[in-house]
Short mmCIF file of N, CA and C in Angstrom, two decimals:
data_model
loop_
_atom_site.label_atom_id
_atom_site.label_comp_id
_atom_site.label_asym_id
_atom_site.label_seq_id
_atom_site.Cartn_x
_atom_site.Cartn_y
_atom_site.Cartn_z
N MET A 1 17.89 126.44 54.09
CA MET A 1 19.30 126.69 54.29
C MET A 1 19.86 127.34 53.04
N ASN A 2 20.83 128.18 53.23
CA ASN A 2 21.58 128.73 52.12
C ASN A 2 22.93 128.02 52.11
N PHE A 3 23.15 127.17 51.11
CA PHE A 3 24.31 126.29 51.06
C PHE A 3 25.44 126.96 50.28
N HIS A 4 26.64 127.00 50.88
CA HIS A 4 27.84 127.57 50.26
C HIS A 4 28.83 126.43 50.04
N LEU A 5 29.13 126.10 48.79
CA LEU A 5 30.10 125.05 48.49
C LEU A 5 31.46 125.68 48.32
N THR A 6 32.42 125.30 49.16
CA THR A 6 33.77 125.87 49.10
C THR A 6 34.80 124.88 48.57
N ALA A 7 34.49 123.61 48.53
CA ALA A 7 35.46 122.58 48.14
C ALA A 7 35.59 122.43 46.64
N TYR A 8 36.79 122.08 46.23
CA TYR A 8 37.09 121.70 44.86
C TYR A 8 37.23 120.19 44.80
N GLY A 9 37.19 119.64 43.60
CA GLY A 9 37.44 118.22 43.44
C GLY A 9 38.87 117.89 43.84
N LEU A 10 39.16 116.64 44.08
CA LEU A 10 40.51 116.24 44.48
C LEU A 10 41.54 116.59 43.42
N ASP A 11 41.12 116.72 42.17
CA ASP A 11 42.04 117.10 41.08
C ASP A 11 42.08 118.61 40.87
N GLY A 12 41.42 119.38 41.74
CA GLY A 12 41.40 120.84 41.64
C GLY A 12 40.30 121.41 40.79
N SER A 13 39.45 120.55 40.24
CA SER A 13 38.36 121.01 39.37
C SER A 13 37.18 121.51 40.21
N LEU A 14 36.32 122.30 39.55
CA LEU A 14 35.09 122.75 40.20
C LEU A 14 34.19 121.56 40.46
N ARG A 15 33.43 121.64 41.52
CA ARG A 15 32.48 120.59 41.86
C ARG A 15 31.07 121.12 41.68
N ARG A 16 30.12 120.22 41.49
CA ARG A 16 28.69 120.56 41.47
C ARG A 16 27.99 119.52 42.34
N ILE A 17 27.14 120.02 43.23
CA ILE A 17 26.29 119.12 44.02
C ILE A 17 24.85 119.37 43.61
N ILE A 18 24.04 118.33 43.68
CA ILE A 18 22.65 118.41 43.23
C ILE A 18 21.72 117.83 44.30
N SER A 19 20.44 117.94 44.05
CA SER A 19 19.45 117.36 44.97
C SER A 19 19.78 115.89 45.21
N GLY A 20 19.59 115.47 46.45
CA GLY A 20 19.93 114.12 46.86
C GLY A 20 21.28 114.06 47.56
N TYR A 21 22.01 115.15 47.56
CA TYR A 21 23.33 115.23 48.22
C TYR A 21 23.17 114.94 49.71
N ARG A 22 24.09 114.12 50.27
CA ARG A 22 23.99 113.69 51.67
C ARG A 22 25.32 113.80 52.42
N PRO A 23 25.70 115.02 52.80
CA PRO A 23 26.90 115.20 53.61
C PRO A 23 26.55 115.09 55.10
N ILE A 24 27.48 115.51 55.96
CA ILE A 24 27.21 115.57 57.39
C ILE A 24 27.32 117.02 57.86
N TYR A 25 26.54 117.35 58.90
CA TYR A 25 26.49 118.69 59.48
C TYR A 25 27.05 118.66 60.90
N LYS A 26 27.84 119.67 61.24
CA LYS A 26 28.34 119.81 62.61
C LYS A 26 27.27 120.54 63.42
N VAL A 27 26.35 119.76 64.00
CA VAL A 27 25.22 120.38 64.71
C VAL A 27 25.61 120.86 66.11
N ARG A 28 26.62 120.23 66.68
CA ARG A 28 27.21 120.67 67.97
C ARG A 28 28.70 120.38 67.89
N ASP A 29 29.47 120.90 68.80
CA ASP A 29 30.92 120.63 68.80
C ASP A 29 31.21 119.14 68.92
N ASP A 30 30.31 118.42 69.59
CA ASP A 30 30.53 116.99 69.83
C ASP A 30 29.60 116.08 69.02
N TYR A 31 28.92 116.64 67.99
CA TYR A 31 27.93 115.82 67.29
C TYR A 31 27.79 116.25 65.83
N TRP A 32 27.92 115.29 64.92
CA TRP A 32 27.70 115.48 63.50
C TRP A 32 26.49 114.66 63.10
N SER A 33 25.68 115.16 62.17
CA SER A 33 24.48 114.46 61.73
C SER A 33 24.43 114.39 60.21
N SER A 34 23.93 113.28 59.69
CA SER A 34 23.71 113.14 58.25
C SER A 34 22.57 114.04 57.81
N ALA A 35 22.65 114.53 56.58
CA ALA A 35 21.64 115.43 56.05
C ALA A 35 21.32 115.08 54.60
N HIS A 36 20.08 115.32 54.20
CA HIS A 36 19.64 115.13 52.82
C HIS A 36 19.22 116.49 52.28
N HIS A 37 19.64 116.82 51.05
CA HIS A 37 19.37 118.13 50.46
C HIS A 37 18.50 118.03 49.22
N GLU A 38 17.59 118.97 49.10
CA GLU A 38 16.82 119.19 47.87
C GLU A 38 17.00 120.66 47.51
N PHE A 39 17.65 120.92 46.40
CA PHE A 39 17.94 122.29 45.97
C PHE A 39 16.79 122.85 45.13
N ASP A 40 16.60 124.17 45.19
CA ASP A 40 15.52 124.79 44.43
C ASP A 40 15.94 125.15 43.01
N ALA A 41 17.18 124.84 42.66
CA ALA A 41 17.67 125.10 41.31
C ALA A 41 18.41 123.84 40.83
N THR A 42 19.37 124.02 39.98
CA THR A 42 20.10 122.89 39.42
C THR A 42 21.22 122.40 40.32
N GLY A 43 21.35 122.95 41.49
CA GLY A 43 22.40 122.57 42.43
C GLY A 43 23.31 123.74 42.71
N VAL A 44 24.50 123.43 43.21
CA VAL A 44 25.46 124.46 43.60
C VAL A 44 26.85 124.04 43.11
N CYS A 45 27.60 125.01 42.57
CA CYS A 45 28.97 124.78 42.13
C CYS A 45 29.94 125.39 43.14
N THR A 46 31.18 124.94 43.11
CA THR A 46 32.23 125.50 43.96
C THR A 46 32.26 127.01 43.82
N GLY A 47 32.31 127.69 44.97
CA GLY A 47 32.36 129.14 45.00
C GLY A 47 31.01 129.82 44.90
N ARG A 48 29.96 129.03 44.79
CA ARG A 48 28.60 129.57 44.66
C ARG A 48 27.76 129.17 45.87
N GLN A 49 26.54 129.66 45.88
CA GLN A 49 25.61 129.31 46.95
C GLN A 49 24.23 129.09 46.36
N GLY A 50 23.41 128.35 47.08
CA GLY A 50 22.06 128.10 46.64
C GLY A 50 21.18 127.67 47.79
N LYS A 51 19.89 127.90 47.64
CA LYS A 51 18.95 127.52 48.69
C LYS A 51 18.60 126.04 48.58
N ALA A 52 18.48 125.42 49.75
CA ALA A 52 18.14 124.00 49.80
C ALA A 52 17.23 123.74 50.99
N GLU A 53 16.34 122.79 50.82
CA GLU A 53 15.59 122.26 51.95
C GLU A 53 16.39 121.07 52.45
N VAL A 54 16.53 120.97 53.78
CA VAL A 54 17.41 119.96 54.36
C VAL A 54 16.66 119.13 55.39
N TRP A 55 16.86 117.82 55.33
CA TRP A 55 16.32 116.89 56.33
C TRP A 55 17.50 116.32 57.09
N LEU A 56 17.45 116.36 58.42
CA LEU A 56 18.53 115.86 59.26
C LEU A 56 18.13 114.54 59.92
N LEU A 57 19.09 113.67 60.08
CA LEU A 57 18.87 112.38 60.71
C LEU A 57 18.84 112.55 62.23
N SER A 58 17.92 111.90 62.90
CA SER A 58 17.82 111.85 64.37
C SER A 58 17.78 113.21 65.04
N PRO A 59 16.87 114.10 64.65
CA PRO A 59 16.83 115.43 65.28
C PRO A 59 16.56 115.40 66.78
N GLU A 60 15.96 114.32 67.27
CA GLU A 60 15.71 114.22 68.71
C GLU A 60 17.00 114.13 69.52
N ALA A 61 18.12 113.84 68.86
CA ALA A 61 19.41 113.74 69.55
C ALA A 61 20.05 115.10 69.82
N TYR A 62 19.54 116.15 69.18
CA TYR A 62 20.12 117.49 69.36
C TYR A 62 19.04 118.57 69.30
N PRO A 63 18.08 118.51 70.21
CA PRO A 63 16.98 119.50 70.20
C PRO A 63 17.49 120.92 70.44
N ARG A 64 16.73 121.87 69.92
CA ARG A 64 16.97 123.31 70.14
C ARG A 64 18.40 123.72 69.78
N THR A 65 18.88 123.27 68.63
CA THR A 65 20.24 123.61 68.21
C THR A 65 20.29 124.49 66.96
N PHE A 66 19.13 124.79 66.35
CA PHE A 66 19.12 125.57 65.12
C PHE A 66 18.29 126.84 65.28
N GLY A 67 18.84 127.94 64.79
CA GLY A 67 18.14 129.21 64.78
C GLY A 67 18.46 129.95 63.50
N VAL A 68 17.58 130.83 63.08
CA VAL A 68 17.81 131.62 61.88
C VAL A 68 19.11 132.41 62.03
N GLY A 69 19.94 132.33 61.01
CA GLY A 69 21.22 133.04 61.03
C GLY A 69 22.41 132.19 61.46
N ARG A 70 22.14 131.04 62.05
CA ARG A 70 23.25 130.17 62.49
C ARG A 70 24.00 129.66 61.27
N ARG A 71 25.33 129.60 61.37
CA ARG A 71 26.19 129.06 60.32
C ARG A 71 26.71 127.70 60.79
N ILE A 72 26.62 126.70 59.89
CA ILE A 72 26.97 125.32 60.25
C ILE A 72 27.95 124.77 59.23
N GLU A 73 29.01 124.13 59.72
CA GLU A 73 29.98 123.48 58.83
C GLU A 73 29.38 122.23 58.21
N VAL A 74 29.75 121.97 56.95
CA VAL A 74 29.31 120.81 56.21
C VAL A 74 30.54 120.02 55.77
N ALA A 75 30.48 118.70 55.92
CA ALA A 75 31.64 117.88 55.60
C ALA A 75 31.24 116.61 54.85
N GLU A 76 32.24 116.04 54.20
CA GLU A 76 32.16 114.70 53.63
C GLU A 76 33.24 113.92 54.37
N GLY A 77 32.83 113.09 55.31
CA GLY A 77 33.81 112.44 56.18
C GLY A 77 34.51 113.50 56.99
N SER A 78 35.85 113.51 56.99
CA SER A 78 36.60 114.49 57.77
C SER A 78 36.93 115.75 56.97
N ARG A 79 36.51 115.84 55.72
CA ARG A 79 36.82 116.97 54.85
C ARG A 79 35.69 117.99 54.85
N ILE A 80 35.98 119.21 55.31
CA ILE A 80 35.00 120.30 55.27
C ILE A 80 34.83 120.73 53.80
N VAL A 81 33.58 120.74 53.33
CA VAL A 81 33.31 121.08 51.93
C VAL A 81 32.51 122.36 51.77
N GLY A 82 32.05 122.94 52.87
CA GLY A 82 31.27 124.17 52.79
C GLY A 82 30.58 124.46 54.10
N PHE A 83 29.58 125.31 54.00
CA PHE A 83 28.79 125.66 55.18
C PHE A 83 27.39 126.06 54.73
N VAL A 84 26.48 126.07 55.69
CA VAL A 84 25.13 126.54 55.43
C VAL A 84 24.78 127.64 56.43
N ASP A 85 23.94 128.54 55.99
CA ASP A 85 23.34 129.55 56.85
C ASP A 85 21.87 129.19 56.98
N VAL A 86 21.38 129.11 58.20
CA VAL A 86 19.99 128.74 58.45
C VAL A 86 19.09 129.93 58.09
N LEU A 87 18.13 129.68 57.20
CA LEU A 87 17.17 130.71 56.79
C LEU A 87 15.83 130.54 57.48
N GLN A 88 15.47 129.28 57.79
CA GLN A 88 14.19 128.98 58.41
C GLN A 88 14.31 127.60 59.06
N VAL A 89 13.64 127.41 60.19
CA VAL A 89 13.61 126.11 60.86
C VAL A 89 12.16 125.62 60.84
N LEU A 90 11.93 124.49 60.16
CA LEU A 90 10.57 123.97 60.03
C LEU A 90 10.20 122.99 61.14
N ASN A 91 11.18 122.33 61.73
CA ASN A 91 10.93 121.36 62.80
C ASN A 91 11.02 122.08 64.15
N PRO A 92 9.92 122.25 64.88
CA PRO A 92 9.95 122.98 66.14
C PRO A 92 10.86 122.34 67.19
N LEU A 93 11.11 121.05 67.10
CA LEU A 93 12.02 120.37 68.01
C LEU A 93 13.44 120.93 67.90
N LEU A 94 13.84 121.36 66.71
CA LEU A 94 15.20 121.83 66.47
C LEU A 94 15.39 123.32 66.73
N GLU A 95 14.31 124.06 66.74
CA GLU A 95 14.42 125.52 66.79
C GLU A 95 14.72 126.05 68.19
N TYR A 96 15.65 126.99 68.23
CA TYR A 96 15.86 127.74 69.46
C TYR A 96 15.56 129.21 69.17
N SER A 97 15.33 129.96 70.21
CA SER A 97 15.02 131.37 70.04
C SER A 97 15.98 132.20 70.88
N ALA A 98 15.90 133.49 70.75
CA ALA A 98 16.76 134.40 71.51
C ALA A 98 16.51 134.26 73.01
N ASP A 99 15.35 133.74 73.40
CA ASP A 99 15.01 133.58 74.81
C ASP A 99 15.66 132.35 75.44
N ASP A 100 16.20 131.45 74.62
CA ASP A 100 16.79 130.20 75.14
C ASP A 100 18.14 130.43 75.76
#
């Protein structure tokens, strides 16, 4: 995933997220899932982007919902903090194709 952090701290300061970060992903209009991130660098700051490997909780609950190029909202509770662009899908259960 290519992670884009758009949120600032509650005091207006820049934020930094690092490996181990666990927000929620809007995988469908009616379903959010917890996610675990491992970044390939030192993390991501507000207004920046970085590549991350992501593990999602309970992928069997939303099969065939991810494809390369899909953009997904990321939140902490009800607060949207950024988005990800799917670069690769490693779990075949989650992957959809143009033929679907």
